[in-house]
mmCIF file of C-alpha atoms in Angstrom:
data_model
loop_
_atom_site.group_PDB
_atom_site.id
_atom_site.type_symbol
_atom_site.label_atom_id
_atom_site.label_comp_id
_atom_site.label_asym_id
_atom_site.label_seq_id
_atom_site.Cartn_x
_atom_site.Cartn_y
_atom_site.Cartn_z
ATOM 1 C CA UNK A 1 119.141 76.150 142.609
ATOM 2 C CA UNK A 2 117.162 73.158 140.993
ATOM 3 C CA UNK A 3 115.764 73.839 137.603
ATOM 4 C CA UNK A 4 112.071 73.053 138.703
ATOM 5 C CA UNK A 5 112.533 75.506 141.618
ATOM 6 C CA UNK A 6 113.885 78.153 139.518
ATOM 7 C CA UNK A 7 111.115 77.770 137.164
ATOM 8 C CA UNK A 8 108.553 77.957 139.693
ATOM 9 C CA UNK A 9 110.397 81.247 140.910
ATOM 10 C CA UNK A 10 110.562 82.719 137.675
ATOM 11 C CA UNK A 11 106.691 82.490 137.114
ATOM 12 C CA UNK A 12 106.061 83.965 140.579
ATOM 13 C CA UNK A 13 108.484 86.970 140.065
ATOM 14 C CA UNK A 14 107.127 87.376 136.686
ATOM 15 C CA UNK A 15 103.960 88.345 137.980
ATOM 16 C CA UNK A 16 105.636 91.015 140.289
ATOM 17 C CA UNK A 17 108.059 92.067 138.291
ATOM 18 C CA UNK A 18 106.242 92.301 135.070
ATOM 19 C CA UNK A 19 103.986 94.660 136.384
ATOM 20 C CA UNK A 20 106.595 96.354 138.465
ATOM 21 C CA UNK A 21 108.729 95.677 135.757
ATOM 22 C CA UNK A 22 110.997 95.748 138.431
ATOM 23 C CA UNK A 23 112.997 96.657 135.771
ATOM 24 C CA UNK A 24 111.124 99.030 137.459
ATOM 25 C CA UNK A 25 114.205 98.571 139.132
ATOM 26 C CA UNK A 26 115.161 101.545 140.859
ATOM 27 C CA UNK A 27 116.743 103.582 138.081
ATOM 28 C CA UNK A 28 119.853 105.685 138.434
ATOM 29 C CA UNK A 29 121.435 108.086 136.074
ATOM 30 C CA UNK A 30 123.031 106.048 133.062
ATOM 31 C CA UNK A 31 123.277 108.704 130.660
ATOM 32 C CA UNK A 32 126.418 110.379 132.349
ATOM 33 C CA UNK A 33 129.064 108.815 134.178
ATOM 34 C CA UNK A 34 127.953 109.654 137.602
ATOM 35 C CA UNK A 35 131.586 108.938 139.132
ATOM 36 C CA UNK A 36 132.698 111.849 136.977
ATOM 37 C CA UNK A 37 129.975 114.226 138.058
ATOM 38 C CA UNK A 38 130.214 113.492 141.544
ATOM 39 C CA UNK A 39 126.212 112.785 141.620
ATOM 40 C CA UNK A 40 125.675 109.015 141.662
ATOM 41 C CA UNK A 41 121.885 109.790 141.103
ATOM 42 C CA UNK A 42 122.483 112.768 138.517
ATOM 43 C CA UNK A 43 121.484 113.052 135.154
ATOM 44 C CA UNK A 44 123.548 113.751 131.985
ATOM 45 C CA UNK A 45 122.652 117.154 130.654
ATOM 46 C CA UNK A 46 120.523 118.349 133.585
ATOM 47 C CA UNK A 47 122.429 121.601 133.859
ATOM 48 C CA UNK A 48 121.545 122.856 130.359
ATOM 49 C CA UNK A 49 118.161 120.986 129.623
ATOM 50 C CA UNK A 50 116.105 123.322 131.736
ATOM 51 C CA UNK A 51 117.024 126.258 129.577
ATOM 52 C CA UNK A 52 116.172 124.448 126.062
ATOM 53 C CA UNK A 53 113.011 125.288 124.332
ATOM 54 C CA UNK A 54 110.175 123.365 125.161
ATOM 55 C CA UNK A 55 108.751 121.071 122.328
ATOM 56 C CA UNK A 56 105.199 120.228 121.871
ATOM 57 C CA UNK A 57 104.536 117.034 124.003
ATOM 58 C CA UNK A 58 103.170 114.181 121.963
ATOM 59 C CA UNK A 59 99.689 112.714 122.782
ATOM 60 C CA UNK A 60 99.247 109.178 124.000
ATOM 61 C CA UNK A 61 98.059 108.358 120.338
ATOM 62 C CA UNK A 62 101.272 109.932 119.060
ATOM 63 C CA UNK A 63 103.364 107.984 121.566
ATOM 64 C CA UNK A 64 101.783 104.816 120.317
ATOM 65 C CA UNK A 65 103.114 105.325 116.880
ATOM 66 C CA UNK A 66 106.679 106.379 118.293
ATOM 67 C CA UNK A 67 107.069 102.998 119.942
ATOM 68 C CA UNK A 68 109.238 100.515 118.201
ATOM 69 C CA UNK A 69 107.476 98.482 115.777
ATOM 70 C CA UNK A 70 107.837 94.997 114.508
ATOM 71 C CA UNK A 71 110.921 94.906 111.795
ATOM 72 C CA UNK A 72 112.797 97.955 113.290
ATOM 73 C CA UNK A 73 115.161 96.169 115.332
ATOM 74 C CA UNK A 74 116.842 93.182 113.625
ATOM 75 C CA UNK A 75 116.779 90.005 115.840
ATOM 76 C CA UNK A 76 114.110 91.080 118.124
ATOM 77 C CA UNK A 77 110.282 90.675 118.182
ATOM 78 C CA UNK A 78 108.261 93.552 119.067
ATOM 79 C CA UNK A 79 104.653 93.120 120.733
ATOM 80 C CA UNK A 80 102.157 94.796 122.443
ATOM 81 C CA UNK A 81 102.411 95.301 125.943
ATOM 82 C CA UNK A 82 98.633 95.634 126.896
ATOM 83 C CA UNK A 83 98.282 92.109 127.944
ATOM 84 C CA UNK A 84 101.045 91.722 130.358
ATOM 85 C CA UNK A 85 101.757 95.420 131.581
ATOM 86 C CA UNK A 86 99.964 97.199 134.346
ATOM 87 C CA UNK A 87 97.252 99.562 133.431
ATOM 88 C CA UNK A 88 97.768 102.191 136.026
ATOM 89 C CA UNK A 89 100.050 103.570 138.692
ATOM 90 C CA UNK A 90 97.700 102.324 141.248
ATOM 91 C CA UNK A 91 98.812 98.700 140.411
ATOM 92 C CA UNK A 92 102.331 99.117 141.417
ATOM 93 C CA UNK A 93 103.085 100.600 144.966
ATOM 94 C CA UNK A 94 106.027 100.632 147.122
ATOM 95 C CA UNK A 95 106.521 101.332 150.980
ATOM 96 C CA UNK A 96 108.355 104.712 150.269
ATOM 97 C CA UNK A 97 106.795 107.484 148.028
ATOM 98 C CA UNK A 98 110.277 108.527 146.670
ATOM 99 C CA UNK A 99 110.709 105.078 145.194
ATOM 100 C CA UNK A 100 107.382 105.157 143.304
ATOM 101 C CA UNK A 101 109.073 106.605 140.252
ATOM 102 C CA UNK A 102 111.731 103.647 140.171
ATOM 103 C CA UNK A 103 108.960 101.176 140.229
ATOM 104 C CA UNK A 104 106.895 102.972 137.787
ATOM 105 C CA UNK A 105 109.652 103.138 135.237
ATOM 106 C CA UNK A 106 110.222 99.351 135.440
ATOM 107 C CA UNK A 107 106.554 98.662 134.604
ATOM 108 C CA UNK A 108 106.471 100.878 131.359
ATOM 109 C CA UNK A 109 104.590 103.496 133.477
ATOM 110 C CA UNK A 110 105.247 107.141 133.245
ATOM 111 C CA UNK A 111 107.743 108.161 136.031
ATOM 112 C CA UNK A 112 106.462 111.455 136.258
ATOM 113 C CA UNK A 113 102.804 113.518 136.493
ATOM 114 C CA UNK A 114 101.132 112.734 133.081
ATOM 115 C CA UNK A 115 98.310 111.042 131.379
ATOM 116 C CA UNK A 116 100.165 110.664 127.984
ATOM 117 C CA UNK A 117 101.879 107.204 128.019
ATOM 118 C CA UNK A 118 102.433 103.991 125.784
ATOM 119 C CA UNK A 119 104.291 100.862 126.037
ATOM 120 C CA UNK A 120 105.127 97.683 124.634
ATOM 121 C CA UNK A 121 107.652 94.542 125.141
ATOM 122 C CA UNK A 122 110.686 93.650 122.630
ATOM 123 C CA UNK A 123 112.244 90.253 123.056
ATOM 124 C CA UNK A 124 114.896 88.344 121.491
ATOM 125 C CA UNK A 125 113.482 86.614 118.238
ATOM 126 C CA UNK A 126 114.911 82.987 118.515
ATOM 127 C CA UNK A 127 112.179 81.328 116.499
ATOM 128 C CA UNK A 128 114.278 81.427 113.048
ATOM 129 C CA UNK A 129 117.279 79.754 114.785
ATOM 130 C CA UNK A 130 115.550 77.173 116.984
ATOM 131 C CA UNK A 131 115.990 73.500 116.224
ATOM 132 C CA UNK A 132 114.110 71.966 119.177
ATOM 133 C CA UNK A 133 111.380 72.282 121.464
ATOM 134 C CA UNK A 134 112.469 73.814 124.970
ATOM 135 C CA UNK A 135 113.104 70.835 127.414
ATOM 136 C CA UNK A 136 111.009 72.669 130.319
ATOM 137 C CA UNK A 137 109.118 75.665 131.143
ATOM 138 C CA UNK A 138 112.408 77.161 132.407
ATOM 139 C CA UNK A 139 113.903 76.794 128.750
ATOM 140 C CA UNK A 140 110.702 78.521 127.308
ATOM 141 C CA UNK A 141 111.618 81.571 129.704
ATOM 142 C CA UNK A 142 115.220 81.671 128.393
ATOM 143 C CA UNK A 143 114.810 84.974 126.411
ATOM 144 C CA UNK A 144 115.809 88.383 127.226
ATOM 145 C CA UNK A 145 112.518 90.692 127.253
ATOM 146 C CA UNK A 146 112.713 94.484 127.515
ATOM 147 C CA UNK A 147 109.735 96.318 128.688
ATOM 148 C CA UNK A 148 109.750 99.914 127.061
ATOM 149 C CA UNK A 149 107.658 102.836 128.087
ATOM 150 C CA UNK A 150 107.006 106.220 126.592
ATOM 151 C CA UNK A 151 105.626 109.287 128.512
ATOM 152 C CA UNK A 152 105.256 112.962 127.409
ATOM 153 C CA UNK A 153 105.063 115.996 129.435
ATOM 154 C CA UNK A 154 104.009 119.741 129.164
ATOM 155 C CA UNK A 155 106.532 122.427 130.235
ATOM 156 C CA UNK A 156 109.454 121.065 132.212
ATOM 157 C CA UNK A 157 107.667 117.861 133.255
ATOM 158 C CA UNK A 158 109.978 115.715 131.643
ATOM 159 C CA UNK A 159 112.984 116.898 133.322
ATOM 160 C CA UNK A 160 111.143 116.749 136.442
ATOM 161 C CA UNK A 161 110.358 112.927 135.796
ATOM 162 C CA UNK A 162 113.987 112.409 135.040
ATOM 163 C CA UNK A 163 114.999 114.163 138.359
ATOM 164 C CA UNK A 164 112.428 112.188 140.326
ATOM 165 C CA UNK A 165 114.118 108.858 139.037
ATOM 166 C CA UNK A 166 117.542 109.995 139.744
ATOM 167 C CA UNK A 167 116.611 111.193 143.468
ATOM 168 C CA UNK A 168 115.056 107.926 143.783
ATOM 169 C CA UNK A 169 118.071 105.998 143.038
ATOM 170 C CA UNK A 170 119.847 108.035 145.955
ATOM 171 C CA UNK A 171 116.711 107.997 148.444
ATOM 172 C CA UNK A 172 115.932 104.028 147.836
ATOM 173 C CA UNK A 173 119.807 102.758 147.867
ATOM 174 C CA UNK A 174 118.886 100.821 151.077
ATOM 175 C CA UNK A 175 115.777 99.032 149.303
ATOM 176 C CA UNK A 176 112.080 99.102 149.564
ATOM 177 C CA UNK A 177 109.137 96.950 149.328
ATOM 178 C CA UNK A 178 107.103 96.674 146.135
ATOM 179 C CA UNK A 179 103.511 95.391 145.486
ATOM 180 C CA UNK A 180 102.549 94.722 142.114
ATOM 181 C CA UNK A 181 100.100 92.109 140.215
ATOM 182 C CA UNK A 182 99.010 90.823 143.772
ATOM 183 C CA UNK A 183 102.540 89.998 144.464
ATOM 184 C CA UNK A 184 105.045 91.420 147.167
ATOM 185 C CA UNK A 185 108.589 91.786 146.523
ATOM 186 C CA UNK A 186 111.465 93.025 148.550
ATOM 187 C CA UNK A 187 114.229 95.220 146.573
ATOM 188 C CA UNK A 188 117.143 95.039 149.135
ATOM 189 C CA UNK A 189 119.599 97.426 147.277
ATOM 190 C CA UNK A 190 119.303 100.152 144.455
ATOM 191 C CA UNK A 191 122.600 101.561 142.528
ATOM 192 C CA UNK A 192 123.403 103.794 140.051
ATOM 193 C CA UNK A 193 124.979 102.571 136.802
ATOM 194 C CA UNK A 194 126.519 104.173 133.524
ATOM 195 C CA UNK A 195 123.692 104.105 131.075
ATOM 196 C CA UNK A 196 123.782 104.683 127.178
ATOM 197 C CA UNK A 197 124.421 108.378 127.217
ATOM 198 C CA UNK A 198 121.544 108.842 124.840
ATOM 199 C CA UNK A 199 119.028 111.656 124.372
ATOM 200 C CA UNK A 200 119.154 114.818 126.626
ATOM 201 C CA UNK A 201 119.815 113.194 129.744
ATOM 202 C CA UNK A 202 119.427 109.698 131.020
ATOM 203 C CA UNK A 203 119.566 107.793 134.347
ATOM 204 C CA UNK A 204 120.401 104.160 134.885
ATOM 205 C CA UNK A 205 120.208 102.036 137.833
ATOM 206 C CA UNK A 206 120.392 98.349 139.003
ATOM 207 C CA UNK A 207 118.290 96.795 141.644
ATOM 208 C CA UNK A 208 118.868 93.687 143.883
ATOM 209 C CA UNK A 209 115.803 91.622 144.506
ATOM 210 C CA UNK A 210 115.292 89.092 147.048
ATOM 211 C CA UNK A 211 114.048 85.881 145.396
ATOM 212 C CA UNK A 212 111.804 84.796 148.110
ATOM 213 C CA UNK A 213 114.755 83.566 150.369
ATOM 214 C CA UNK A 214 116.432 81.642 147.251
ATOM 215 C CA UNK A 215 119.027 84.226 146.615
ATOM 216 C CA UNK A 216 119.279 87.586 145.116
ATOM 217 C CA UNK A 217 118.552 88.631 141.245
ATOM 218 C CA UNK A 218 119.915 91.825 139.904
ATOM 219 C CA UNK A 219 117.718 93.785 137.340
ATOM 220 C CA UNK A 220 118.467 96.757 135.080
ATOM 221 C CA UNK A 221 116.584 99.773 134.437
ATOM 222 C CA UNK A 222 117.351 102.864 132.167
ATOM 223 C CA UNK A 223 115.202 106.253 131.599
ATOM 224 C CA UNK A 224 116.109 108.569 128.755
ATOM 225 C CA UNK A 225 114.675 111.805 127.873
ATOM 226 C CA UNK A 226 114.459 113.377 124.471
ATOM 227 C CA UNK A 227 112.914 116.454 124.454
ATOM 228 C CA UNK A 228 109.413 116.495 126.221
ATOM 229 C CA UNK A 229 109.428 112.565 126.026
ATOM 230 C CA UNK A 230 110.719 110.283 128.420
ATOM 231 C CA UNK A 231 111.592 106.753 127.442
ATOM 232 C CA UNK A 232 111.982 103.855 130.156
ATOM 233 C CA UNK A 233 113.783 100.555 129.499
ATOM 234 C CA UNK A 234 113.724 97.351 131.724
ATOM 235 C CA UNK A 235 115.142 94.063 130.518
ATOM 236 C CA UNK A 236 114.354 90.250 132.453
ATOM 237 C CA UNK A 237 115.270 86.891 131.548
ATOM 238 C CA UNK A 238 112.960 84.839 133.660
ATOM 239 C CA UNK A 239 115.189 81.619 133.183
ATOM 240 C CA UNK A 240 118.154 83.368 134.798
ATOM 241 C CA UNK A 241 116.512 84.579 137.946
ATOM 242 C CA UNK A 242 118.135 83.147 140.850
ATOM 243 C CA UNK A 243 121.344 81.923 138.872
ATOM 244 C CA UNK A 244 123.220 85.110 139.573
ATOM 245 C CA UNK A 245 123.439 86.132 135.863
ATOM 246 C CA UNK A 246 121.604 89.365 134.833
ATOM 247 C CA UNK A 247 120.017 90.377 131.590
ATOM 248 C CA UNK A 248 121.567 93.732 130.257
ATOM 249 C CA UNK A 249 119.227 96.026 128.426
ATOM 250 C CA UNK A 250 120.025 95.640 124.773
ATOM 251 C CA UNK A 251 121.925 98.578 123.187
ATOM 252 C CA UNK A 252 120.414 98.210 119.933
ATOM 253 C CA UNK A 253 116.731 98.402 121.376
ATOM 254 C CA UNK A 254 117.742 101.669 123.310
ATOM 255 C CA UNK A 255 119.215 103.197 120.323
ATOM 256 C CA UNK A 256 116.520 102.189 117.738
ATOM 257 C CA UNK A 257 113.645 103.505 120.118
ATOM 258 C CA UNK A 258 115.425 106.996 121.030
ATOM 259 C CA UNK A 259 116.218 107.421 117.138
ATOM 260 C CA UNK A 260 112.295 107.398 116.790
ATOM 261 C CA UNK A 261 111.626 110.117 119.480
ATOM 262 C CA UNK A 262 111.201 113.843 118.058
#
């Protein structure tokens, strides 16, 4: 793919995947090794999590304070997600209801039923090492950016949210259509992956996305539950779209965020 074509494609898909974060990528169980559990869409600790005593769910204001802040992850810049992330689930739609939780997770929206949520973005901080201006717009996009969402739930809502994502990974393995930010995207495949294994349970998955007929890009998403709070992570490098390269979710970001949760 030519660099100019790649840049245009990056900008176009950015609108759709940013909102959808198709990090919104269909998530799959990453916390546990699904191959060992025999449930590709399953989540670690799901068998015992339902019997754990329910903790008080943080409010939206409390979730804002629990989000990673600037200086808490070395080598990364933290910014508010208000300007780039969708404001509501209504802005992110799929053609299969069971795939909605995957799309919402990628867009830093709650994968379950709750009004308590917050989100931001964490990007590689290359400013301190930069020695020259980017050669073109595609070079300017050459950073890994992770969209982080937090949501909290009463009762067993958090467990149900993770289950919805896990179930969606299996139900949507053949793909689905996504509409976000005025753009339409086709997810051609969803597959479970092994995630961080952090928190009480987690689900990780990869999504293959059609790049407007110019190849396929793979996006990774992870959903982690700690108590009554669910954290979602979706990473994208717009410069790499269509190149065959993928942006992995930074372990340092996931570890630092989960460590802040109650």
